[in-house]
């Protein structure tokens, strides 16, 4: 299949949206930017169309898709028994990087929800995403537009690396604003539960709802615990090289990483360090990439997946990364970093 790649700017916008909307209506696949990561869209109510997503991504069929909407009224089409909390959250965080799990209506095919009776719904903030949903006139099922198991794409180039030749169209809207996937909150239980940490933190949900739980399987590393969001159980975001996180005071972390670098290089491995703007100069004789500024953690979130992809581009075999356990967005950042590292972490207190 030939994949059309279209840059989105003021001059091309109307044509690109028209074309992309048409493809979605006809049951095809279009990758498009959202404020979190690029999504791979298909008509959510057309089971044959959403099945094509699984094929293009190599995604396990029990891993449900998020349905993207542009208008709050869509909730009434897609969900039943909608609790008051859903409207409170929508008012505060939509459009934006939040996905809600609700009981699904009969309209939503099980091919889109991975066989579940619940449905994930999000109203994105990105103007291209919103306009595309509106223009297409369909609800858009969209997982992150990466091959299953690879880091989520934050640029159209990342999408092309994984999807060129497998989908109908890529809408290039430049680099995304946030850089990690939406926070997922499940409203189908007694107490609302965060199933995936993201830019909207548990504390922010609590400001609106009062008590909110965290899916224990997401915060603990116990492999016996089964996450409630099916997708969270898969090994995700893993660079090809072996990655180790080092956690503790700045002095401990830099000394430990320098020691590990020495050992890895002596073993003949292509080695790299993931550091921050504050620490890049503290690692010697090794490839060092800064993931962002600790003083501005949005930059860390924004570069996270691009840095992991870069490690593969450079064919790095051993990656040593600083850890991020003391930031406001720690839950979201460390969830991704721990998965990338296969949960290998060295902490100062254990040393
Ligand atoms: O920011 C995002 O959410 C991006 C953009 C494109 O919107 N999308 C995204 O989709 O991250 P995806 O498919 O990569 O992740 C969806 C997650 C998976 O972990 C999936 O298991 C979970 O949402 N999920 C979807 N429907 C669910 C449901 N009914 N119950 C529990 N978890 C669900
Ligand atoms: Mg994904």
mmCIF file of C-alpha atoms and ligand atoms in Angstrom:
data_model
loop_
_atom_site.group_PDB
_atom_site.id
_atom_site.type_symbol
_atom_site.label_atom_id
_atom_site.label_comp_id
_atom_site.label_asym_id
_atom_site.label_seq_id
_atom_site.Cartn_x
_atom_site.Cartn_y
_atom_site.Cartn_z
ATOM 1 C CA UNK A 1 0.000 0.000 0.000
ATOM 2 C CA UNK A 2 1.208 3.509 -0.794
ATOM 3 C CA UNK A 3 1.015 5.785 2.241
ATOM 4 C CA UNK A 4 0.226 9.428 1.468
ATOM 5 C CA UNK A 5 2.154 11.773 3.775
ATOM 6 C CA UNK A 6 0.689 15.296 3.952
ATOM 7 C CA UNK A 7 2.088 18.316 5.757
ATOM 8 C CA UNK A 8 -0.586 20.320 7.475
ATOM 9 C CA UNK A 9 -0.353 24.093 7.217
ATOM 10 C CA UNK A 10 -2.787 26.908 6.612
ATOM 11 C CA UNK A 11 -2.575 26.549 2.842
ATOM 12 C CA UNK A 12 -3.119 22.776 2.749
ATOM 13 C CA UNK A 13 -5.395 22.336 5.775
ATOM 14 C CA UNK A 14 -8.772 22.216 4.054
ATOM 15 C CA UNK A 15 -7.635 19.744 1.364
ATOM 16 C CA UNK A 16 -5.777 17.493 3.796
ATOM 17 C CA UNK A 17 -8.730 17.331 6.181
ATOM 18 C CA UNK A 18 -11.140 16.583 3.341
ATOM 19 C CA UNK A 19 -8.965 13.746 2.032
ATOM 20 C CA UNK A 20 -8.281 12.296 5.498
ATOM 21 C CA UNK A 21 -11.956 12.490 6.450
ATOM 22 C CA UNK A 22 -12.920 10.670 3.275
ATOM 23 C CA UNK A 23 -10.452 7.856 3.966
ATOM 24 C CA UNK A 24 -11.833 7.423 7.490
ATOM 25 C CA UNK A 25 -15.436 7.376 6.244
ATOM 26 C CA UNK A 26 -14.534 4.706 3.700
ATOM 27 C CA UNK A 27 -12.994 2.446 6.341
ATOM 28 C CA UNK A 28 -9.293 3.329 5.841
ATOM 29 C CA UNK A 29 -6.486 4.234 8.263
ATOM 30 C CA UNK A 30 -5.161 7.758 8.909
ATOM 31 C CA UNK A 31 -2.408 8.682 11.379
ATOM 32 C CA UNK A 32 -2.829 12.151 12.872
ATOM 33 C CA UNK A 33 -1.346 14.326 15.607
ATOM 34 C CA UNK A 34 -2.981 14.721 18.996
ATOM 35 C CA UNK A 35 -1.575 16.755 21.884
ATOM 36 C CA UNK A 36 -0.307 13.566 23.592
ATOM 37 C CA UNK A 37 1.159 11.333 20.831
ATOM 38 C CA UNK A 38 0.272 10.582 17.204
ATOM 39 C CA UNK A 39 -2.797 8.355 16.837
ATOM 40 C CA UNK A 40 -3.651 5.753 14.197
ATOM 41 C CA UNK A 41 -7.290 6.409 13.368
ATOM 42 C CA UNK A 42 -10.135 4.342 11.929
ATOM 43 C CA UNK A 43 -13.923 4.525 12.110
ATOM 44 C CA UNK A 44 -14.627 3.225 15.632
ATOM 45 C CA UNK A 45 -18.096 1.951 14.796
ATOM 46 C CA UNK A 46 -16.910 -0.036 11.763
ATOM 47 C CA UNK A 47 -15.462 -3.283 13.063
ATOM 48 C CA UNK A 48 -13.724 -4.105 9.784
ATOM 49 C CA UNK A 49 -11.994 -0.717 9.842
ATOM 50 C CA UNK A 50 -10.850 -0.985 13.449
ATOM 51 C CA UNK A 51 -9.509 -4.496 12.786
ATOM 52 C CA UNK A 52 -7.139 -2.970 10.227
ATOM 53 C CA UNK A 53 -5.520 -1.014 13.087
ATOM 54 C CA UNK A 54 -4.610 -4.245 14.884
ATOM 55 C CA UNK A 55 -3.060 -5.615 11.717
ATOM 56 C CA UNK A 56 -1.010 -2.480 10.929
ATOM 57 C CA UNK A 57 0.329 -2.254 14.504
ATOM 58 C CA UNK A 58 0.748 -5.973 15.118
ATOM 59 C CA UNK A 59 -1.400 -5.349 18.198
ATOM 60 C CA UNK A 60 -2.891 -8.201 20.276
ATOM 61 C CA UNK A 61 -6.652 -8.343 19.657
ATOM 62 C CA UNK A 62 -7.549 -8.214 23.381
ATOM 63 C CA UNK A 63 -6.082 -4.707 23.665
ATOM 64 C CA UNK A 64 -8.978 -2.251 23.283
ATOM 65 C CA UNK A 65 -8.856 1.058 21.388
ATOM 66 C CA UNK A 66 -9.664 4.575 22.598
ATOM 67 C CA UNK A 67 -12.598 6.226 20.796
ATOM 68 C CA UNK A 68 -11.928 9.911 20.027
ATOM 69 C CA UNK A 69 -14.777 12.413 19.958
ATOM 70 C CA UNK A 70 -15.091 16.121 19.200
ATOM 71 C CA UNK A 71 -18.372 16.848 20.966
ATOM 72 C CA UNK A 72 -19.610 15.954 24.449
ATOM 73 C CA UNK A 73 -22.948 14.787 23.020
ATOM 74 C CA UNK A 74 -21.084 11.778 21.610
ATOM 75 C CA UNK A 75 -21.005 10.310 25.128
ATOM 76 C CA UNK A 76 -24.704 9.574 24.831
ATOM 77 C CA UNK A 77 -24.119 7.589 21.628
ATOM 78 C CA UNK A 78 -21.159 5.605 22.895
ATOM 79 C CA UNK A 79 -21.830 4.994 26.596
ATOM 80 C CA UNK A 80 -24.645 3.988 28.954
ATOM 81 C CA UNK A 81 -25.206 4.528 32.713
ATOM 82 C CA UNK A 82 -22.924 7.574 32.547
ATOM 83 C CA UNK A 83 -22.131 8.720 36.108
ATOM 84 C CA UNK A 84 -22.139 12.379 37.140
ATOM 85 C CA UNK A 85 -18.366 12.135 37.645
ATOM 86 C CA UNK A 86 -17.903 11.750 33.884
ATOM 87 C CA UNK A 87 -19.444 15.154 33.264
ATOM 88 C CA UNK A 88 -17.427 16.746 36.079
ATOM 89 C CA UNK A 89 -14.197 15.400 34.590
ATOM 90 C CA UNK A 90 -15.196 16.349 31.037
ATOM 91 C CA UNK A 91 -15.901 19.894 32.160
ATOM 92 C CA UNK A 92 -12.505 20.214 33.805
ATOM 93 C CA UNK A 93 -10.187 18.229 31.470
ATOM 94 C CA UNK A 94 -11.784 17.986 27.999
ATOM 95 C CA UNK A 95 -10.712 18.654 25.385
ATOM 96 C CA UNK A 96 -7.419 17.316 26.722
ATOM 97 C CA UNK A 97 -5.127 14.424 27.655
ATOM 98 C CA UNK A 98 -7.709 12.392 29.595
ATOM 99 C CA UNK A 99 -9.424 9.125 28.643
ATOM 100 C CA UNK A 100 -12.481 7.891 30.546
ATOM 101 C CA UNK A 101 -13.638 4.274 30.754
ATOM 102 C CA UNK A 102 -17.438 3.968 30.737
ATOM 103 C CA UNK A 103 -19.982 1.199 30.105
ATOM 104 C CA UNK A 104 -20.302 0.840 26.342
ATOM 105 C CA UNK A 105 -23.510 1.258 24.356
ATOM 106 C CA UNK A 106 -24.717 -1.331 21.843
ATOM 107 C CA UNK A 107 -23.442 0.918 19.056
ATOM 108 C CA UNK A 108 -19.784 0.258 19.880
ATOM 109 C CA UNK A 109 -18.586 -3.042 18.396
ATOM 110 C CA UNK A 110 -16.605 -5.429 20.584
ATOM 111 C CA UNK A 111 -13.949 -5.493 17.874
ATOM 112 C CA UNK A 112 -13.125 -1.944 18.995
ATOM 113 C CA UNK A 113 -13.214 -2.651 22.746
ATOM 114 C CA UNK A 114 -11.140 -5.835 22.733
ATOM 115 C CA UNK A 115 -14.237 -7.839 23.672
ATOM 116 C CA UNK A 116 -14.962 -5.726 26.786
ATOM 117 C CA UNK A 117 -18.343 -4.278 27.823
ATOM 118 C CA UNK A 118 -16.648 -0.966 28.558
ATOM 119 C CA UNK A 119 -15.349 1.704 26.203
ATOM 120 C CA UNK A 120 -12.468 4.189 26.454
ATOM 121 C CA UNK A 121 -13.372 7.706 25.290
ATOM 122 C CA UNK A 122 -11.249 10.830 24.825
ATOM 123 C CA UNK A 123 -11.818 14.309 23.416
ATOM 124 C CA UNK A 124 -8.382 15.497 22.262
ATOM 125 C CA UNK A 125 -7.274 19.124 22.452
ATOM 126 C CA UNK A 126 -5.098 19.230 19.323
ATOM 127 C CA UNK A 127 -6.868 21.350 16.660
ATOM 128 C CA UNK A 128 -5.936 18.935 13.836
ATOM 129 C CA UNK A 129 -7.375 15.980 15.754
ATOM 130 C CA UNK A 130 -10.576 17.844 16.602
ATOM 131 C CA UNK A 131 -11.061 19.110 13.051
ATOM 132 C CA UNK A 132 -10.357 15.672 11.590
ATOM 133 C CA UNK A 133 -12.991 14.033 13.797
ATOM 134 C CA UNK A 134 -15.481 16.756 12.858
ATOM 135 C CA UNK A 135 -14.727 16.653 9.135
ATOM 136 C CA UNK A 136 -14.840 12.868 8.946
ATOM 137 C CA UNK A 137 -18.207 12.759 10.673
ATOM 138 C CA UNK A 138 -17.236 9.485 12.412
ATOM 139 C CA UNK A 139 -15.971 8.608 15.885
ATOM 140 C CA UNK A 140 -12.292 7.820 15.538
ATOM 141 C CA UNK A 141 -10.737 4.789 17.246
ATOM 142 C CA UNK A 142 -7.048 5.580 17.654
ATOM 143 C CA UNK A 143 -4.246 3.868 19.511
ATOM 144 C CA UNK A 144 -0.774 5.372 19.430
ATOM 145 C CA UNK A 145 0.503 5.146 15.841
ATOM 146 C CA UNK A 146 3.538 2.943 16.591
ATOM 147 C CA UNK A 147 4.243 -0.710 15.913
ATOM 148 C CA UNK A 148 3.167 -2.629 19.027
ATOM 149 C CA UNK A 149 6.018 -2.666 21.546
ATOM 150 C CA UNK A 150 7.800 0.401 20.181
ATOM 151 C CA UNK A 151 7.782 3.862 21.801
ATOM 152 C CA UNK A 152 4.734 5.972 20.922
ATOM 153 C CA UNK A 153 5.385 8.422 18.063
ATOM 154 C CA UNK A 154 5.730 12.111 18.864
ATOM 155 C CA UNK A 155 6.529 13.214 15.283
ATOM 156 C CA UNK A 156 5.197 12.263 11.847
ATOM 157 C CA UNK A 157 8.672 10.885 11.046
ATOM 158 C CA UNK A 158 8.327 8.375 13.897
ATOM 159 C CA UNK A 159 4.960 7.326 12.475
ATOM 160 C CA UNK A 160 6.469 6.882 9.005
ATOM 161 C CA UNK A 161 9.296 4.731 10.456
ATOM 162 C CA UNK A 162 6.689 2.264 11.738
ATOM 163 C CA UNK A 163 3.701 2.642 9.397
ATOM 164 C CA UNK A 164 4.907 3.616 5.921
ATOM 165 C CA UNK A 165 3.330 1.218 3.424
ATOM 166 C CA UNK A 166 0.851 -0.145 5.984
ATOM 167 C CA UNK A 167 -1.710 2.664 6.234
ATOM 168 C CA UNK A 168 -3.490 5.038 3.841
ATOM 169 C CA UNK A 169 -2.333 8.422 5.106
ATOM 170 C CA UNK A 170 -0.184 10.283 7.618
ATOM 171 C CA UNK A 171 -1.192 13.841 8.513
ATOM 172 C CA UNK A 172 1.994 15.645 9.535
ATOM 173 C CA UNK A 173 1.131 18.301 12.115
ATOM 174 C CA UNK A 174 4.656 18.644 13.520
ATOM 175 C CA UNK A 175 5.898 17.583 16.926
ATOM 176 C CA UNK A 176 3.213 16.912 19.554
ATOM 177 C CA UNK A 177 2.855 19.191 22.577
ATOM 178 C CA UNK A 178 2.852 16.789 25.540
ATOM 179 C CA UNK A 179 4.679 13.646 24.464
ATOM 180 C CA UNK A 180 3.168 10.824 26.543
ATOM 181 C CA UNK A 181 -0.234 9.129 26.239
ATOM 182 C CA UNK A 182 -3.376 10.365 27.997
ATOM 183 C CA UNK A 183 -4.173 9.607 31.624
ATOM 184 C CA UNK A 184 -6.814 6.865 31.763
ATOM 185 C CA UNK A 185 -9.469 6.921 34.503
ATOM 186 C CA UNK A 186 -11.989 4.121 34.974
ATOM 187 C CA UNK A 187 -15.440 5.290 36.116
ATOM 188 C CA UNK A 188 -17.137 1.885 36.020
ATOM 189 C CA UNK A 189 -16.168 0.785 39.548
ATOM 190 C CA UNK A 190 -17.274 2.017 43.008
ATOM 191 C CA UNK A 191 -14.336 4.414 43.273
ATOM 192 C CA UNK A 192 -12.729 6.063 40.226
ATOM 193 C CA UNK A 193 -9.391 4.419 39.392
ATOM 194 C CA UNK A 194 -6.415 5.674 37.386
ATOM 195 C CA UNK A 195 -5.410 2.856 35.003
ATOM 196 C CA UNK A 196 -2.602 4.725 33.231
ATOM 197 C CA UNK A 197 -0.735 7.733 34.688
ATOM 198 C CA UNK A 198 -0.313 10.707 32.376
ATOM 199 C CA UNK A 199 -0.116 14.463 32.223
ATOM 200 C CA UNK A 200 -3.255 14.775 34.350
ATOM 201 C CA UNK A 201 -2.126 13.466 37.709
ATOM 202 C CA UNK A 202 -4.025 11.517 40.368
ATOM 203 C CA UNK A 203 -3.930 14.673 42.514
ATOM 204 C CA UNK A 204 -5.650 16.659 39.744
ATOM 205 C CA UNK A 205 -8.378 14.005 39.474
ATOM 206 C CA UNK A 206 -8.793 14.108 43.268
ATOM 207 C CA UNK A 207 -9.364 17.859 43.166
ATOM 208 C CA UNK A 208 -12.475 17.190 41.088
ATOM 209 C CA UNK A 209 -13.683 13.846 42.441
ATOM 210 C CA UNK A 210 -12.371 13.431 45.973
ATOM 211 C CA UNK A 211 -11.079 9.902 46.510
ATOM 212 C CA UNK A 212 -9.376 8.310 43.490
ATOM 213 C CA UNK A 213 -7.455 5.013 43.454
ATOM 214 C CA UNK A 214 -4.424 3.995 41.450
ATOM 215 C CA UNK A 215 -4.507 0.597 39.736
ATOM 216 C CA UNK A 216 -2.033 -1.228 42.035
ATOM 217 C CA UNK A 217 -0.573 -3.116 39.069
ATOM 218 C CA UNK A 218 0.584 0.150 37.528
ATOM 219 C CA UNK A 219 2.499 1.545 40.488
ATOM 220 C CA UNK A 220 4.040 -1.702 41.739
ATOM 221 C CA UNK A 221 6.462 -3.770 39.775
ATOM 222 C CA UNK A 222 5.043 -7.118 40.953
ATOM 223 C CA UNK A 223 4.572 -9.117 37.730
ATOM 224 C CA UNK A 224 1.816 -11.188 39.403
ATOM 225 C CA UNK A 225 -0.547 -8.183 39.488
ATOM 226 C CA UNK A 226 -2.704 -7.919 36.388
ATOM 227 C CA UNK A 227 -3.325 -4.336 35.167
ATOM 228 C CA UNK A 228 -6.948 -3.340 34.499
ATOM 229 C CA UNK A 229 -6.098 -1.648 31.189
ATOM 230 C CA UNK A 230 -5.210 -4.627 28.998
ATOM 231 C CA UNK A 231 -2.549 -2.666 27.113
ATOM 232 C CA UNK A 232 -0.588 -1.945 30.301
ATOM 233 C CA UNK A 233 0.433 -5.572 30.684
ATOM 234 C CA UNK A 234 2.473 -5.700 27.498
ATOM 235 C CA UNK A 235 6.157 -4.955 27.384
ATOM 236 C CA UNK A 236 6.089 -1.484 25.916
ATOM 237 C CA UNK A 237 8.391 1.291 24.930
ATOM 238 C CA UNK A 238 11.409 -0.969 25.017
ATOM 239 C CA UNK A 239 14.525 0.111 23.187
ATOM 240 C CA UNK A 240 16.544 -2.769 21.727
ATOM 241 C CA UNK A 241 19.501 -2.120 24.022
ATOM 242 C CA UNK A 242 19.459 -3.195 27.662
ATOM 243 C CA UNK A 243 18.516 -0.238 29.815
ATOM 244 C CA UNK A 244 19.168 0.347 33.529
ATOM 245 C CA UNK A 245 17.815 3.214 35.646
ATOM 246 C CA UNK A 246 19.812 4.630 38.538
ATOM 247 C CA UNK A 247 17.915 6.361 41.348
ATOM 248 C CA UNK A 248 19.146 8.476 44.251
ATOM 249 C CA UNK A 249 21.047 11.679 45.006
ATOM 250 C CA UNK A 250 22.770 13.439 42.115
ATOM 251 C CA UNK A 251 26.212 12.428 43.438
ATOM 252 C CA UNK A 252 25.268 8.770 43.759
ATOM 253 C CA UNK A 253 23.577 8.659 40.343
ATOM 254 C CA UNK A 254 26.382 10.280 38.384
ATOM 255 C CA UNK A 255 29.106 8.215 40.111
ATOM 256 C CA UNK A 256 27.185 4.952 39.642
ATOM 257 C CA UNK A 257 26.412 5.652 35.988
ATOM 258 C CA UNK A 258 30.033 6.561 35.263
ATOM 259 C CA UNK A 259 31.081 3.266 36.898
ATOM 260 C CA UNK A 260 28.544 1.259 34.857
ATOM 261 C CA UNK A 261 29.615 3.026 31.665
ATOM 262 C CA UNK A 262 33.217 2.030 32.338
ATOM 263 C CA UNK A 263 32.227 -1.632 32.771
ATOM 264 C CA UNK A 264 30.001 -1.683 29.682
ATOM 265 C CA UNK A 265 32.618 -0.077 27.494
ATOM 266 C CA UNK A 266 35.254 -2.498 28.775
ATOM 267 C CA UNK A 267 32.868 -5.276 27.695
ATOM 268 C CA UNK A 268 32.851 -3.811 24.173
ATOM 269 C CA UNK A 269 29.221 -2.601 24.210
ATOM 270 C CA UNK A 270 27.969 0.475 22.374
ATOM 271 C CA UNK A 271 26.950 2.529 25.390
ATOM 272 C CA UNK A 272 24.923 5.694 26.015
ATOM 273 C CA UNK A 273 23.676 7.733 28.970
ATOM 274 C CA UNK A 274 20.305 9.446 29.345
ATOM 275 C CA UNK A 275 20.920 12.546 31.447
ATOM 276 C CA UNK A 276 19.302 15.956 31.978
ATOM 277 C CA UNK A 277 20.403 19.474 31.042
ATOM 278 C CA UNK A 278 21.567 19.873 34.629
ATOM 279 C CA UNK A 279 23.893 16.832 34.451
ATOM 280 C CA UNK A 280 25.014 16.262 30.825
ATOM 281 C CA UNK A 281 28.523 17.488 31.568
ATOM 282 C CA UNK A 282 29.062 15.045 34.430
ATOM 283 C CA UNK A 283 29.441 11.956 32.219
ATOM 284 C CA UNK A 284 32.758 11.444 30.479
ATOM 285 C CA UNK A 285 33.878 9.594 27.340
ATOM 286 C CA UNK A 286 30.433 8.310 26.421
ATOM 287 C CA UNK A 287 27.477 9.301 24.214
ATOM 288 C CA UNK A 288 25.202 11.419 26.431
ATOM 289 C CA UNK A 289 21.687 12.537 25.511
ATOM 290 C CA UNK A 290 19.764 15.038 27.580
ATOM 291 C CA UNK A 291 16.105 14.141 27.977
ATOM 292 C CA UNK A 292 15.198 17.658 29.201
ATOM 293 C CA UNK A 293 15.365 19.921 32.231
ATOM 294 C CA UNK A 294 14.534 18.733 35.739
ATOM 295 C CA UNK A 295 13.518 22.339 36.450
ATOM 296 C CA UNK A 296 10.939 22.084 33.639
ATOM 297 C CA UNK A 297 9.627 18.539 33.690
ATOM 298 C CA UNK A 298 7.329 19.127 30.696
ATOM 299 C CA UNK A 299 10.502 19.019 28.588
ATOM 300 C CA UNK A 300 11.322 15.553 29.967
ATOM 301 C CA UNK A 301 7.840 14.255 29.101
ATOM 302 C CA UNK A 302 8.114 15.851 25.665
ATOM 303 C CA UNK A 303 11.441 14.238 24.734
ATOM 304 C CA UNK A 304 11.050 10.875 26.443
ATOM 305 C CA UNK A 305 9.965 8.724 23.493
ATOM 306 C CA UNK A 306 12.166 10.530 20.959
ATOM 307 C CA UNK A 307 15.208 9.812 23.140
ATOM 308 C CA UNK A 308 14.282 6.128 23.444
ATOM 309 C CA UNK A 309 13.841 5.870 19.660
ATOM 310 C CA UNK A 310 17.177 7.626 19.185
ATOM 311 C CA UNK A 311 18.871 4.894 21.233
ATOM 312 C CA UNK A 312 17.698 2.366 18.647
ATOM 313 C CA UNK A 313 18.701 4.611 15.729
ATOM 314 C CA UNK A 314 22.225 4.730 17.175
ATOM 315 C CA UNK A 315 22.147 0.957 17.794
ATOM 316 C CA UNK A 316 23.030 1.418 21.447
ATOM 317 C CA UNK A 317 23.444 -1.869 23.350
ATOM 318 C CA UNK A 318 23.719 -0.589 26.942
ATOM 319 C CA UNK A 319 21.707 2.421 28.157
ATOM 320 C CA UNK A 320 22.153 3.935 31.600
ATOM 321 C CA UNK A 321 19.541 6.500 32.581
ATOM 322 C CA UNK A 322 18.971 8.848 35.437
ATOM 323 C CA UNK A 323 15.725 8.241 37.285
ATOM 324 C CA UNK A 324 12.842 10.696 37.838
ATOM 325 C CA UNK A 325 11.179 9.724 41.079
ATOM 326 C CA UNK A 326 10.977 13.170 42.696
ATOM 327 C CA UNK A 327 8.932 15.177 40.183
ATOM 328 C CA UNK A 328 5.252 16.158 39.978
ATOM 329 C CA UNK A 329 4.892 13.951 36.900
ATOM 330 C CA UNK A 330 6.966 11.087 38.359
ATOM 331 C CA UNK A 331 4.168 8.526 38.162
ATOM 332 C CA UNK A 332 3.747 9.139 34.428
ATOM 333 C CA UNK A 333 7.450 9.398 33.595
ATOM 334 C CA UNK A 334 8.620 6.463 35.705
ATOM 335 C CA UNK A 335 5.808 4.211 34.418
ATOM 336 C CA UNK A 336 7.270 4.574 30.914
ATOM 337 C CA UNK A 337 10.943 4.572 31.938
ATOM 338 C CA UNK A 338 10.574 1.451 34.112
ATOM 339 C CA UNK A 339 8.919 -0.412 31.256
ATOM 340 C CA UNK A 340 11.632 0.709 28.856
ATOM 341 C CA UNK A 341 14.188 -0.604 31.336
ATOM 342 C CA UNK A 342 12.366 -3.909 31.868
ATOM 343 C CA UNK A 343 12.085 -2.765 35.526
ATOM 344 C CA UNK A 344 15.864 -2.831 36.028
ATOM 345 C CA UNK A 345 16.624 -0.098 38.570
ATOM 346 C CA UNK A 346 19.536 0.454 40.940
ATOM 347 C CA UNK A 347 18.649 2.603 43.954
ATOM 348 C CA UNK A 348 20.947 4.396 46.357
ATOM 349 C CA UNK A 349 19.292 2.906 49.423
ATOM 350 C CA UNK A 350 20.036 -0.637 48.231
ATOM 351 C CA UNK A 351 23.708 0.192 47.782
HETATM 352 O O1 LIG B 1 -3.033 9.767 24.406
HETATM 353 C C1 LIG B 1 -3.591 8.729 24.041
HETATM 354 O O2 LIG B 1 -4.409 8.141 24.757
HETATM 355 C C2 LIG B 1 -3.242 8.192 22.632
HETATM 356 C C3 LIG B 1 -3.757 9.203 21.617
HETATM 357 C C4 LIG B 1 -3.619 8.723 20.211
HETATM 358 O O3 LIG B 1 -5.057 9.555 21.920
HETATM 359 N N1 LIG B 1 -3.795 6.903 22.449
HETATM 360 C C5 LIG B 1 -3.294 5.797 23.092
HETATM 361 O O4 LIG B 1 -3.911 4.604 22.735
HETATM 362 O O5 LIG B 1 -2.399 5.847 23.881
HETATM 363 P P1 LIG B 1 -3.282 3.187 23.030
HETATM 364 O O6 LIG B 1 -4.130 2.236 22.295
HETATM 365 O O7 LIG B 1 -1.848 3.189 22.721
HETATM 366 O O8 LIG B 1 -3.539 2.946 24.538
HETATM 367 C C6 LIG B 1 -4.853 2.707 24.985
HETATM 368 C C7 LIG B 1 -4.832 2.104 26.368
HETATM 369 C C8 LIG B 1 -4.400 0.660 26.349
HETATM 370 O O9 LIG B 1 -3.578 0.403 27.480
HETATM 371 C C9 LIG B 1 -5.742 -0.062 26.487
HETATM 372 O O10 LIG B 1 -5.621 -1.335 27.061
HETATM 373 C C10 LIG B 1 -6.530 0.891 27.371
HETATM 374 O O11 LIG B 1 -6.166 2.149 26.865
HETATM 375 N N2 LIG B 1 -7.981 0.710 27.213
HETATM 376 C C11 LIG B 1 -8.727 0.980 26.115
HETATM 377 N N3 LIG B 1 -10.025 0.636 26.327
HETATM 378 C C12 LIG B 1 -10.096 0.173 27.581
HETATM 379 C C13 LIG B 1 -11.163 -0.338 28.394
HETATM 380 N N4 LIG B 1 -12.406 -0.443 27.939
HETATM 381 N N5 LIG B 1 -10.859 -0.734 29.657
HETATM 382 C C14 LIG B 1 -9.596 -0.627 30.133
HETATM 383 N N6 LIG B 1 -8.550 -0.156 29.413
HETATM 384 C C15 LIG B 1 -8.791 0.235 28.163
HETATM 385 MG MG1 LIG B 2 0.104 2.662 22.676
#
